[in-house]
């Protein structure tokens, strides 16, 4: 058995022992649901230019606050370091909410980047640079690129994986 299955068996055993101590089935189910919810959390990082990060944050943080509240995600932006042209945007939450947050981020970049809210700019491709740990890239790419192809077929996205790691990082 894998480590994950062993942990699951251990937690099931703990749950069963609690039941024998008089705890209700409802409480155990709630704990299991909470554990499942935590395991379905997504943590994505996006590398963007300082100008793009300022568009995401918005005037007095209004844009980022709106995105956070509408998507129920936690979003943080790295500090602005002198001489570094990029910042990292951290988005955490459920998979669905993180996807919605990134959709809103892309729309924010497209709307502000064009300088106008005209719908004709919806067709302009936007590049999002997600930072993925090097040791997870095999899972993301899949055998012979099958996962990348699957995502491309299910969405309008075009995906590429950088062949080498970023300098001074274990991310690609």
Tab-separated table of N, CA and C in Angstrom:
chain	number	residue	atom	x	y	z
A	1	UNK	N	0.830	-1.198	0.000
A	1	UNK	CA	0.000	0.000	0.000
A	1	UNK	C	0.867	1.250	0.000
A	2	UNK	N	0.366	2.300	-0.631
A	2	UNK	CA	1.092	3.556	-0.687
A	2	UNK	C	0.961	4.296	0.623
A	3	UNK	N	1.760	5.353	0.791
A	3	UNK	CA	1.693	6.175	1.995
A	3	UNK	C	0.315	6.790	2.139
A	4	UNK	N	-0.261	7.254	1.019
A	4	UNK	CA	-1.588	7.881	1.067
A	4	UNK	C	-2.641	6.882	1.530
A	5	UNK	N	-2.570	5.639	1.032
A	5	UNK	CA	-3.567	4.660	1.445
A	5	UNK	C	-3.363	4.260	2.894
A	6	UNK	N	-2.104	4.221	3.362
A	6	UNK	CA	-1.839	3.909	4.759
A	6	UNK	C	-2.414	5.000	5.652
A	7	UNK	N	-2.220	6.282	5.266
A	7	UNK	CA	-2.769	7.384	6.045
A	7	UNK	C	-4.285	7.302	6.079
A	8	UNK	N	-4.892	6.948	4.952
A	8	UNK	CA	-6.339	6.820	4.885
A	8	UNK	C	-6.830	5.709	5.808
A	9	UNK	N	-6.104	4.575	5.804
A	9	UNK	CA	-6.495	3.466	6.668
A	9	UNK	C	-6.344	3.861	8.133
A	10	UNK	N	-5.260	4.601	8.457
A	10	UNK	CA	-5.062	5.047	9.835
A	10	UNK	C	-6.185	5.971	10.274
A	11	UNK	N	-6.551	6.922	9.402
A	11	UNK	CA	-7.612	7.859	9.776
A	11	UNK	C	-8.954	7.147	9.883
A	12	UNK	N	-9.201	6.132	9.031
A	12	UNK	CA	-10.432	5.356	9.140
A	12	UNK	C	-10.466	4.596	10.458
A	13	UNK	N	-9.326	4.044	10.854
A	13	UNK	CA	-9.254	3.319	12.117
A	13	UNK	C	-9.516	4.262	13.289
A	14	UNK	N	-8.936	5.477	13.239
A	14	UNK	CA	-9.182	6.467	14.305
A	14	UNK	C	-10.652	6.832	14.354
A	15	UNK	N	-11.270	6.998	13.179
A	15	UNK	CA	-12.690	7.339	13.122
A	15	UNK	C	-13.531	6.230	13.729
A	16	UNK	N	-13.199	4.982	13.428
A	16	UNK	CA	-13.956	3.859	13.970
A	16	UNK	C	-13.799	3.772	15.476
A	17	UNK	N	-12.582	4.060	15.998
A	17	UNK	CA	-12.393	3.999	17.442
A	17	UNK	C	-13.189	5.104	18.127
A	18	UNK	N	-13.321	6.255	17.482
A	18	UNK	CA	-14.134	7.332	18.050
A	18	UNK	C	-15.607	6.929	18.095
A	19	UNK	N	-16.049	6.213	17.077
A	19	UNK	CA	-17.439	5.772	17.063
A	19	UNK	C	-17.733	4.880	18.264
A	20	UNK	N	-16.758	4.051	18.624
A	20	UNK	CA	-16.977	3.168	19.764
A	20	UNK	C	-17.027	3.960	21.071
A	21	UNK	N	-16.476	5.172	21.078
A	21	UNK	CA	-16.514	6.013	22.276
A	21	UNK	C	-17.781	6.843	22.335
A	22	UNK	N	-18.722	6.606	21.427
A	22	UNK	CA	-20.015	7.279	21.502
A	22	UNK	C	-20.168	8.478	20.583
A	23	UNK	N	-19.205	8.745	19.717
A	23	UNK	CA	-19.326	9.877	18.807
A	23	UNK	C	-20.253	9.507	17.662
A	24	UNK	N	-20.996	10.474	17.165
A	24	UNK	CA	-21.974	10.183	16.115
A	24	UNK	C	-21.305	10.036	14.755
A	25	UNK	N	-21.990	9.357	13.850
A	25	UNK	CA	-21.512	9.152	12.486
A	25	UNK	C	-21.424	10.486	11.753
A	26	UNK	N	-22.326	11.426	12.034
A	26	UNK	CA	-22.336	12.731	11.366
A	26	UNK	C	-21.040	13.486	11.589
A	27	UNK	N	-20.507	13.458	12.813
A	27	UNK	CA	-19.261	14.168	13.105
A	27	UNK	C	-18.092	13.567	12.350
A	28	UNK	N	-18.048	12.259	12.246
A	28	UNK	CA	-16.964	11.598	11.525
A	28	UNK	C	-17.050	11.939	10.041
A	29	UNK	N	-18.255	11.939	9.486
A	29	UNK	CA	-18.426	12.285	8.072
A	29	UNK	C	-17.983	13.716	7.824
A	30	UNK	N	-18.282	14.624	8.749
A	30	UNK	CA	-17.876	16.020	8.592
A	30	UNK	C	-16.363	16.140	8.596
A	31	UNK	N	-15.692	15.404	9.481
A	31	UNK	CA	-14.231	15.441	9.516
A	31	UNK	C	-13.657	14.913	8.208
A	32	UNK	N	-14.223	13.838	7.675
A	32	UNK	CA	-13.761	13.282	6.405
A	32	UNK	C	-13.965	14.259	5.266
A	33	UNK	N	-15.112	14.950	5.249
A	33	UNK	CA	-15.379	15.943	4.211
A	33	UNK	C	-14.378	17.084	4.287
A	34	UNK	N	-14.064	17.524	5.508
A	34	UNK	CA	-13.092	18.607	5.675
A	34	UNK	C	-11.724	18.168	5.184
A	35	UNK	N	-11.350	16.908	5.472
A	35	UNK	CA	-10.057	16.395	5.013
A	35	UNK	C	-10.043	16.334	3.486
A	36	UNK	N	-11.152	15.863	2.881
A	36	UNK	CA	-11.238	15.814	1.419
A	36	UNK	C	-11.147	17.204	0.819
A	37	UNK	N	-11.821	18.171	1.461
A	37	UNK	CA	-11.810	19.547	0.959
A	37	UNK	C	-10.389	20.111	0.984
A	38	UNK	N	-9.641	19.845	2.077
A	38	UNK	CA	-8.263	20.336	2.158
A	38	UNK	C	-7.396	19.691	1.086
A	39	UNK	N	-7.635	18.413	0.794
A	39	UNK	CA	-6.815	17.724	-0.194
A	39	UNK	C	-7.129	18.207	-1.607
A	40	UNK	N	-8.281	18.825	-1.819
A	40	UNK	CA	-8.654	19.328	-3.142
A	40	UNK	C	-8.268	20.779	-3.332
A	41	UNK	N	-7.517	21.328	-2.408
A	41	UNK	CA	-7.077	22.711	-2.518
A	41	UNK	C	-5.996	22.818	-3.588
A	42	UNK	N	-6.037	23.898	-4.339
A	42	UNK	CA	-5.028	24.150	-5.363
A	42	UNK	C	-4.198	25.353	-4.936
A	43	UNK	N	-2.910	25.242	-5.134
A	43	UNK	CA	-1.983	26.323	-4.856
A	43	UNK	C	-1.220	26.576	-6.151
A	44	UNK	N	-1.530	27.671	-6.832
A	44	UNK	CA	-0.847	27.989	-8.085
A	44	UNK	C	-0.103	29.302	-7.946
A	45	UNK	N	1.022	29.362	-8.635
A	45	UNK	CA	1.823	30.586	-8.654
A	45	UNK	C	1.988	31.034	-10.097
A	46	UNK	N	1.883	32.334	-10.288
A	46	UNK	CA	2.012	32.910	-11.624
A	46	UNK	C	3.128	33.946	-11.601
A	47	UNK	N	4.003	33.877	-12.577
A	47	UNK	CA	5.061	34.861	-12.725
A	47	UNK	C	4.574	35.930	-13.690
A	48	UNK	N	4.615	37.197	-13.275
A	48	UNK	CA	4.145	38.266	-14.156
A	48	UNK	C	5.043	39.493	-14.010
A	49	UNK	N	4.928	40.395	-14.960
A	49	UNK	CA	5.674	41.645	-14.909
A	49	UNK	C	5.124	42.534	-13.795
A	50	UNK	N	5.934	43.448	-13.311
A	50	UNK	CA	5.525	44.362	-12.243
A	50	UNK	C	4.286	45.147	-12.663
A	51	UNK	N	4.240	45.577	-13.921
A	51	UNK	CA	3.089	46.337	-14.420
A	51	UNK	C	1.817	45.494	-14.371
A	52	UNK	N	1.919	44.225	-14.758
A	52	UNK	CA	0.765	43.331	-14.701
A	52	UNK	C	0.327	43.098	-13.261
A	53	UNK	N	1.287	42.947	-12.364
A	53	UNK	CA	0.955	42.750	-10.952
A	53	UNK	C	0.211	43.961	-10.403
A	54	UNK	N	0.623	45.156	-10.813
A	54	UNK	CA	-0.072	46.356	-10.335
A	54	UNK	C	-1.487	46.428	-10.906
A	55	UNK	N	-1.710	45.917	-12.115
A	55	UNK	CA	-3.069	45.867	-12.674
A	55	UNK	C	-3.923	44.868	-11.900
A	56	UNK	N	-3.326	43.748	-11.493
A	56	UNK	CA	-4.054	42.738	-10.732
A	56	UNK	C	-4.442	43.282	-9.360
A	57	UNK	N	-3.542	43.993	-8.722
A	57	UNK	CA	-3.823	44.564	-7.400
A	57	UNK	C	-4.852	45.676	-7.525
A	58	UNK	N	-4.670	46.547	-8.509
A	58	UNK	CA	-5.609	47.639	-8.716
A	58	UNK	C	-5.379	48.803	-7.753
A	59	UNK	N	-6.119	49.870	-7.969
A	59	UNK	CA	-6.012	51.074	-7.150
A	59	UNK	C	-6.438	50.765	-5.712
A	60	UNK	N	-5.546	50.972	-4.771
A	60	UNK	CA	-5.787	50.714	-3.346
A	60	UNK	C	-6.216	49.274	-3.070
A	61	UNK	N	-5.823	48.343	-3.946
A	61	UNK	CA	-6.131	46.932	-3.743
A	61	UNK	C	-7.556	46.541	-4.069
A	62	UNK	N	-8.282	47.421	-4.760
A	62	UNK	CA	-9.694	47.150	-5.049
A	62	UNK	C	-9.884	45.934	-5.954
A	63	UNK	N	-9.082	45.810	-6.996
A	63	UNK	CA	-9.258	44.719	-7.962
A	63	UNK	C	-8.981	43.372	-7.312
A	64	UNK	N	-7.872	43.260	-6.613
A	64	UNK	CA	-7.522	41.987	-5.992
A	64	UNK	C	-8.524	41.627	-4.892
A	65	UNK	N	-9.021	42.605	-4.166
A	65	UNK	CA	-10.032	42.350	-3.129
A	65	UNK	C	-11.328	41.840	-3.746
A	66	UNK	N	-11.711	42.420	-4.874
A	66	UNK	CA	-12.929	41.981	-5.562
A	66	UNK	C	-12.777	40.547	-6.054
A	67	UNK	N	-11.623	40.228	-6.644
A	67	UNK	CA	-11.381	38.870	-7.135
A	67	UNK	C	-11.398	37.880	-5.971
A	68	UNK	N	-10.748	38.240	-4.861
A	68	UNK	CA	-10.727	37.360	-3.683
A	68	UNK	C	-12.133	37.082	-3.166
A	69	UNK	N	-12.925	38.126	-3.039
A	69	UNK	CA	-14.261	37.944	-2.464
A	69	UNK	C	-15.192	37.200	-3.414
A	70	UNK	N	-15.083	37.435	-4.714
A	70	UNK	CA	-15.965	36.779	-5.673
A	70	UNK	C	-15.618	35.305	-5.881
A	71	UNK	N	-14.354	34.941	-5.659
A	71	UNK	CA	-13.921	33.569	-5.919
A	71	UNK	C	-13.620	32.777	-4.651
A	72	UNK	N	-13.674	33.431	-3.509
A	72	UNK	CA	-13.387	32.767	-2.240
A	72	UNK	C	-11.998	32.118	-2.267
A	73	UNK	N	-11.003	32.873	-2.740
A	73	UNK	CA	-9.628	32.397	-2.785
A	73	UNK	C	-8.743	33.328	-1.969
A	74	UNK	N	-7.556	32.851	-1.686
A	74	UNK	CA	-6.539	33.692	-1.053
A	74	UNK	C	-5.535	34.047	-2.139
A	75	UNK	N	-5.310	35.332	-2.330
A	75	UNK	CA	-4.385	35.789	-3.369
A	75	UNK	C	-3.379	36.724	-2.725
A	76	UNK	N	-2.107	36.435	-2.947
A	76	UNK	CA	-1.024	37.296	-2.455
A	76	UNK	C	-0.102	37.608	-3.620
A	77	UNK	N	0.513	38.771	-3.549
A	77	UNK	CA	1.477	39.187	-4.568
A	77	UNK	C	2.798	39.419	-3.854
A	78	UNK	N	3.887	38.898	-4.426
A	78	UNK	CA	5.203	39.042	-3.806
A	78	UNK	C	5.602	40.515	-3.742
A	79	UNK	N	6.552	40.783	-2.884
A	79	UNK	CA	7.056	42.151	-2.727
A	79	UNK	C	7.736	42.629	-4.009
A	80	UNK	N	7.687	43.926	-4.220
A	80	UNK	CA	8.355	44.534	-5.362
A	80	UNK	C	9.813	44.760	-4.974
A	81	UNK	N	10.719	44.034	-5.620
A	81	UNK	CA	12.143	44.135	-5.316
A	81	UNK	C	12.806	44.985	-6.384
A	82	UNK	N	13.563	45.976	-5.938
A	82	UNK	CA	14.238	46.887	-6.868
A	82	UNK	C	15.150	46.094	-7.821
A	83	UNK	N	15.014	46.372	-9.108
A	83	UNK	CA	15.838	45.733	-10.122
A	83	UNK	C	15.294	44.403	-10.631
A	84	UNK	N	14.204	43.915	-10.038
A	84	UNK	CA	13.602	42.655	-10.486
A	84	UNK	C	12.326	42.995	-11.257
A	85	UNK	N	12.260	42.628	-12.540
A	85	UNK	CA	11.119	43.045	-13.369
A	85	UNK	C	9.851	42.204	-13.195
A	86	UNK	N	9.926	41.130	-12.388
A	86	UNK	CA	8.772	40.254	-12.230
A	86	UNK	C	8.342	40.145	-10.775
A	87	UNK	N	7.083	39.741	-10.613
A	87	UNK	CA	6.538	39.439	-9.296
A	87	UNK	C	5.786	38.120	-9.398
A	88	UNK	N	5.572	37.491	-8.262
A	88	UNK	CA	4.854	36.226	-8.224
A	88	UNK	C	3.489	36.469	-7.584
A	89	UNK	N	2.449	35.964	-8.248
A	89	UNK	CA	1.091	36.036	-7.717
A	89	UNK	C	0.734	34.634	-7.235
A	90	UNK	N	0.387	34.515	-5.940
A	90	UNK	CA	0.014	33.245	-5.325
A	90	UNK	C	-1.505	33.185	-5.222
A	91	UNK	N	-2.111	32.109	-5.721
A	91	UNK	CA	-3.560	31.936	-5.637
A	91	UNK	C	-3.822	30.583	-4.987
A	92	UNK	N	-4.615	30.588	-3.888
A	92	UNK	CA	-4.941	29.354	-3.168
A	92	UNK	C	-6.442	29.270	-2.952
A	93	UNK	N	-6.964	28.056	-3.080
A	93	UNK	CA	-8.385	27.815	-2.862
A	93	UNK	C	-8.772	26.499	-3.493
A	94	UNK	N	-10.064	26.262	-3.609
A	94	UNK	CA	-10.511	25.039	-4.282
A	94	UNK	C	-10.141	25.132	-5.759
A	95	UNK	N	-10.040	23.991	-6.410
A	95	UNK	CA	-9.647	23.969	-7.826
A	95	UNK	C	-10.550	24.858	-8.673
A	96	UNK	N	-11.860	24.744	-8.460
A	96	UNK	CA	-12.816	25.534	-9.244
A	96	UNK	C	-12.631	27.025	-8.991
A	97	UNK	N	-12.448	27.403	-7.731
A	97	UNK	CA	-12.309	28.814	-7.393
A	97	UNK	C	-10.992	29.396	-7.892
A	98	UNK	N	-9.928	28.600	-7.847
A	98	UNK	CA	-8.638	29.070	-8.381
A	98	UNK	C	-8.758	29.288	-9.886
A	99	UNK	N	-9.450	28.386	-10.578
A	99	UNK	CA	-9.656	28.548	-12.022
A	99	UNK	C	-10.460	29.822	-12.304
A	100	UNK	N	-11.516	30.068	-11.511
A	100	UNK	CA	-12.307	31.294	-11.680
A	100	UNK	C	-11.461	32.529	-11.406
A	101	UNK	N	-10.604	32.466	-10.385
A	101	UNK	CA	-9.742	33.609	-10.056
A	101	UNK	C	-8.786	33.904	-11.204
A	102	UNK	N	-8.196	32.865	-11.790
A	102	UNK	CA	-7.291	33.092	-12.916
A	102	UNK	C	-8.041	33.642	-14.126
A	103	UNK	N	-9.279	33.201	-14.326
A	103	UNK	CA	-10.091	33.769	-15.404
A	103	UNK	C	-10.308	35.259	-15.195
A	104	UNK	N	-10.604	35.650	-13.962
A	104	UNK	CA	-10.805	37.072	-13.661
A	104	UNK	C	-9.501	37.852	-13.792
A	105	UNK	N	-8.386	37.235	-13.416
A	105	UNK	CA	-7.079	37.891	-13.556
A	105	UNK	C	-6.778	38.139	-15.030
A	106	UNK	N	-7.030	37.143	-15.873
A	106	UNK	CA	-6.782	37.294	-17.320
A	106	UNK	C	-7.666	38.401	-17.892
A	107	UNK	N	-8.950	38.422	-17.505
A	107	UNK	CA	-9.841	39.482	-17.990
A	107	UNK	C	-9.366	40.860	-17.517
A	108	UNK	N	-8.874	40.938	-16.293
A	108	UNK	CA	-8.345	42.205	-15.777
A	108	UNK	C	-7.145	42.658	-16.602
A	109	UNK	N	-6.232	41.732	-16.890
A	109	UNK	CA	-5.049	42.083	-17.688
A	109	UNK	C	-5.447	42.488	-19.103
A	110	UNK	N	-6.409	41.791	-19.708
A	110	UNK	CA	-6.851	42.130	-21.063
A	110	UNK	C	-7.551	43.482	-21.094
A	111	UNK	N	-8.455	43.732	-20.138
A	111	UNK	CA	-9.202	44.991	-20.113
A	111	UNK	C	-8.289	46.183	-19.894
A	112	UNK	N	-7.431	46.082	-18.913
A	112	UNK	CA	-6.557	47.212	-18.595
A	112	UNK	C	-5.418	47.341	-19.590
A	113	UNK	N	-4.936	46.192	-20.084
A	113	UNK	CA	-3.823	46.222	-21.037
A	113	UNK	C	-4.213	46.864	-22.352
A	114	UNK	N	-5.477	46.715	-22.741
A	114	UNK	CA	-5.924	47.285	-24.004
A	114	UNK	C	-6.287	48.751	-23.845
A	115	UNK	N	-6.501	49.164	-22.581
A	115	UNK	CA	-6.876	50.547	-22.339
A	115	UNK	C	-8.336	50.818	-22.635
A	116	UNK	N	-9.110	49.737	-22.849
A	116	UNK	CA	-10.507	49.917	-23.193
A	116	UNK	C	-11.241	48.607	-22.952
A	117	UNK	N	-12.496	48.698	-22.691
A	117	UNK	CA	-13.282	47.512	-22.361
A	117	UNK	C	-14.028	46.961	-23.563
A	118	UNK	N	-13.545	47.198	-24.751
A	118	UNK	CA	-14.183	46.733	-25.977
A	118	UNK	C	-14.103	45.208	-26.055
A	119	UNK	N	-15.185	44.566	-26.443
A	119	UNK	CA	-15.248	43.101	-26.522
A	119	UNK	C	-14.362	42.535	-27.631
A	120	UNK	N	-13.904	43.362	-28.569
A	120	UNK	CA	-13.078	42.861	-29.667
A	120	UNK	C	-11.713	42.385	-29.170
A	121	UNK	N	-11.342	42.751	-27.946
A	121	UNK	CA	-10.056	42.332	-27.405
A	121	UNK	C	-10.119	40.954	-26.754
A	122	UNK	N	-11.306	40.328	-26.716
A	122	UNK	CA	-11.439	39.000	-26.124
A	122	UNK	C	-10.665	37.951	-26.902
A	123	UNK	N	-10.411	38.188	-28.181
A	123	UNK	CA	-9.730	37.202	-29.017
A	123	UNK	C	-8.211	37.303	-28.952
A	124	UNK	N	-7.692	38.302	-28.259
A	124	UNK	CA	-6.246	38.468	-28.148
A	124	UNK	C	-5.712	37.451	-27.145
A	125	UNK	N	-4.751	36.610	-27.554
A	125	UNK	CA	-4.221	35.619	-26.609
A	125	UNK	C	-3.449	36.287	-25.477
A	126	UNK	N	-3.600	35.749	-24.293
A	126	UNK	CA	-2.893	36.242	-23.119
A	126	UNK	C	-1.983	35.134	-22.626
A	127	UNK	N	-0.748	35.479	-22.329
A	127	UNK	CA	0.207	34.496	-21.834
A	127	UNK	C	0.231	34.534	-20.317
A	128	UNK	N	0.025	33.383	-19.715
A	128	UNK	CA	0.115	33.224	-18.269
A	128	UNK	C	1.283	32.285	-17.998
A	129	UNK	N	2.224	32.720	-17.193
A	129	UNK	CA	3.383	31.898	-16.850
A	129	UNK	C	3.174	31.307	-15.464
A	130	UNK	N	2.710	30.062	-15.427
A	130	UNK	CA	2.530	29.379	-14.151
A	130	UNK	C	3.860	28.773	-13.726
A	131	UNK	N	4.166	28.891	-12.454
A	131	UNK	CA	5.374	28.290	-11.912
A	131	UNK	C	5.014	26.920	-11.350
A	132	UNK	N	5.597	25.880	-11.927
A	132	UNK	CA	5.344	24.511	-11.508
A	132	UNK	C	6.672	23.923	-11.057
A	133	UNK	N	6.663	23.284	-9.904
A	133	UNK	CA	7.870	22.653	-9.383
A	133	UNK	C	8.383	21.614	-10.381
A	134	UNK	N	9.695	21.584	-10.562
A	134	UNK	CA	10.312	20.695	-11.543
A	134	UNK	C	9.927	19.232	-11.302
A	135	UNK	N	9.862	18.799	-10.040
A	135	UNK	CA	9.573	17.392	-9.773
A	135	UNK	C	8.108	17.025	-10.044
A	136	UNK	N	7.232	18.012	-10.264
A	136	UNK	CA	5.835	17.735	-10.599
A	136	UNK	C	5.554	17.800	-12.099
A	137	UNK	N	6.536	18.202	-12.871
A	137	UNK	CA	6.306	18.404	-14.302
A	137	UNK	C	5.931	17.117	-15.028
A	138	UNK	N	6.442	15.985	-14.608
A	138	UNK	CA	6.077	14.721	-15.250
A	138	UNK	C	4.589	14.444	-15.127
A	139	UNK	N	4.026	14.762	-13.972
A	139	UNK	CA	2.587	14.565	-13.759
A	139	UNK	C	1.792	15.549	-14.614
A	140	UNK	N	2.267	16.772	-14.696
A	140	UNK	CA	1.567	17.807	-15.473
A	140	UNK	C	1.611	17.491	-16.962
A	141	UNK	N	2.758	17.073	-17.452
A	141	UNK	CA	2.921	16.797	-18.878
A	141	UNK	C	2.232	15.494	-19.268
A	142	UNK	N	2.380	14.452	-18.457
A	142	UNK	CA	1.813	13.145	-18.785
A	142	UNK	C	2.695	12.392	-19.758
A	143	UNK	N	2.364	11.132	-19.971
A	143	UNK	CA	3.162	10.303	-20.871
A	143	UNK	C	3.042	10.828	-22.295
A	144	UNK	N	4.174	11.167	-22.884
A	144	UNK	CA	4.257	11.700	-24.244
A	144	UNK	C	3.401	12.962	-24.419
A	145	UNK	N	3.244	13.751	-23.343
A	145	UNK	CA	2.475	14.990	-23.427
A	145	UNK	C	0.973	14.803	-23.415
A	146	UNK	N	0.505	13.631	-22.981
A	146	UNK	CA	-0.936	13.329	-23.041
A	146	UNK	C	-1.779	14.271	-22.178
A	147	UNK	N	-1.287	14.639	-21.003
A	147	UNK	CA	-2.064	15.538	-20.136
A	147	UNK	C	-2.161	16.933	-20.747
A	148	UNK	N	-1.046	17.421	-21.287
A	148	UNK	CA	-1.066	18.738	-21.929
A	148	UNK	C	-2.047	18.740	-23.097
A	149	UNK	N	-2.015	17.703	-23.896
A	149	UNK	CA	-2.929	17.600	-25.047
A	149	UNK	C	-4.378	17.550	-24.581
A	150	UNK	N	-4.631	16.814	-23.502
A	150	UNK	CA	-5.989	16.690	-22.976
A	150	UNK	C	-6.532	18.053	-22.537
A	151	UNK	N	-5.710	18.813	-21.832
A	151	UNK	CA	-6.143	20.144	-21.381
A	151	UNK	C	-6.371	21.061	-22.574
A	152	UNK	N	-5.498	20.998	-23.563
A	152	UNK	CA	-5.664	21.823	-24.757
A	152	UNK	C	-6.961	21.483	-25.494
A	153	UNK	N	-7.316	20.196	-25.540
A	153	UNK	CA	-8.543	19.788	-26.222
A	153	UNK	C	-9.791	20.220	-25.464
A	154	UNK	N	-9.718	20.225	-24.126
A	154	UNK	CA	-10.878	20.582	-23.309
A	154	UNK	C	-11.042	22.088	-23.115
A	155	UNK	N	-10.036	22.842	-23.481
A	155	UNK	CA	-10.096	24.295	-23.281
A	155	UNK	C	-9.552	24.997	-24.519
A	156	UNK	N	-9.575	26.299	-24.469
A	156	UNK	CA	-9.034	27.084	-25.573
A	156	UNK	C	-7.564	27.425	-25.337
A	157	UNK	N	-6.974	26.811	-24.324
A	157	UNK	CA	-5.586	27.140	-23.951
A	157	UNK	C	-4.581	26.414	-24.833
A	158	UNK	N	-3.447	27.053	-25.005
A	158	UNK	CA	-2.308	26.430	-25.668
A	158	UNK	C	-1.224	26.354	-24.620
A	159	UNK	N	-0.754	25.150	-24.311
A	159	UNK	CA	0.185	24.932	-23.223
A	159	UNK	C	1.564	24.553	-23.739
A	160	UNK	N	2.572	25.093	-23.098
A	160	UNK	CA	3.948	24.679	-23.366
A	160	UNK	C	4.657	24.547	-22.020
A	161	UNK	N	5.540	23.575	-21.946
A	161	UNK	CA	6.350	23.372	-20.747
A	161	UNK	C	7.780	23.753	-21.082
A	162	UNK	N	8.350	24.584	-20.261
A	162	UNK	CA	9.731	24.998	-20.494
A	162	UNK	C	10.648	23.798	-20.254
A	163	UNK	N	11.625	23.580	-21.144
A	163	UNK	CA	12.477	22.396	-21.008
A	163	UNK	C	13.460	22.471	-19.840
A	164	UNK	N	13.801	23.680	-19.402
A	164	UNK	CA	14.774	23.799	-18.323
A	164	UNK	C	14.182	24.578	-17.145
A	165	UNK	N	14.825	24.413	-15.997
A	165	UNK	CA	14.382	25.110	-14.800
A	165	UNK	C	14.774	26.578	-14.885
A	166	UNK	N	14.027	27.414	-14.134
A	166	UNK	CA	14.390	28.824	-14.049
A	166	UNK	C	15.689	28.946	-13.260
A	167	UNK	N	16.434	30.008	-13.542
A	167	UNK	CA	17.687	30.223	-12.827
A	167	UNK	C	17.412	30.375	-11.333
A	168	UNK	N	18.248	29.773	-10.533
A	168	UNK	CA	18.188	29.881	-9.068
A	168	UNK	C	16.836	29.400	-8.519
A	169	UNK	N	16.235	28.407	-9.175
A	169	UNK	CA	14.911	27.939	-8.775
A	169	UNK	C	14.756	26.470	-9.155
A	170	UNK	N	13.800	25.805	-8.513
A	170	UNK	CA	13.478	24.441	-8.944
A	170	UNK	C	12.153	24.425	-9.694
A	171	UNK	N	11.739	25.600	-10.174
A	171	UNK	CA	10.486	25.731	-10.921
A	171	UNK	C	10.752	25.787	-12.412
A	172	UNK	N	9.709	25.363	-13.154
A	172	UNK	CA	9.746	25.475	-14.612
A	172	UNK	C	8.527	26.227	-15.073
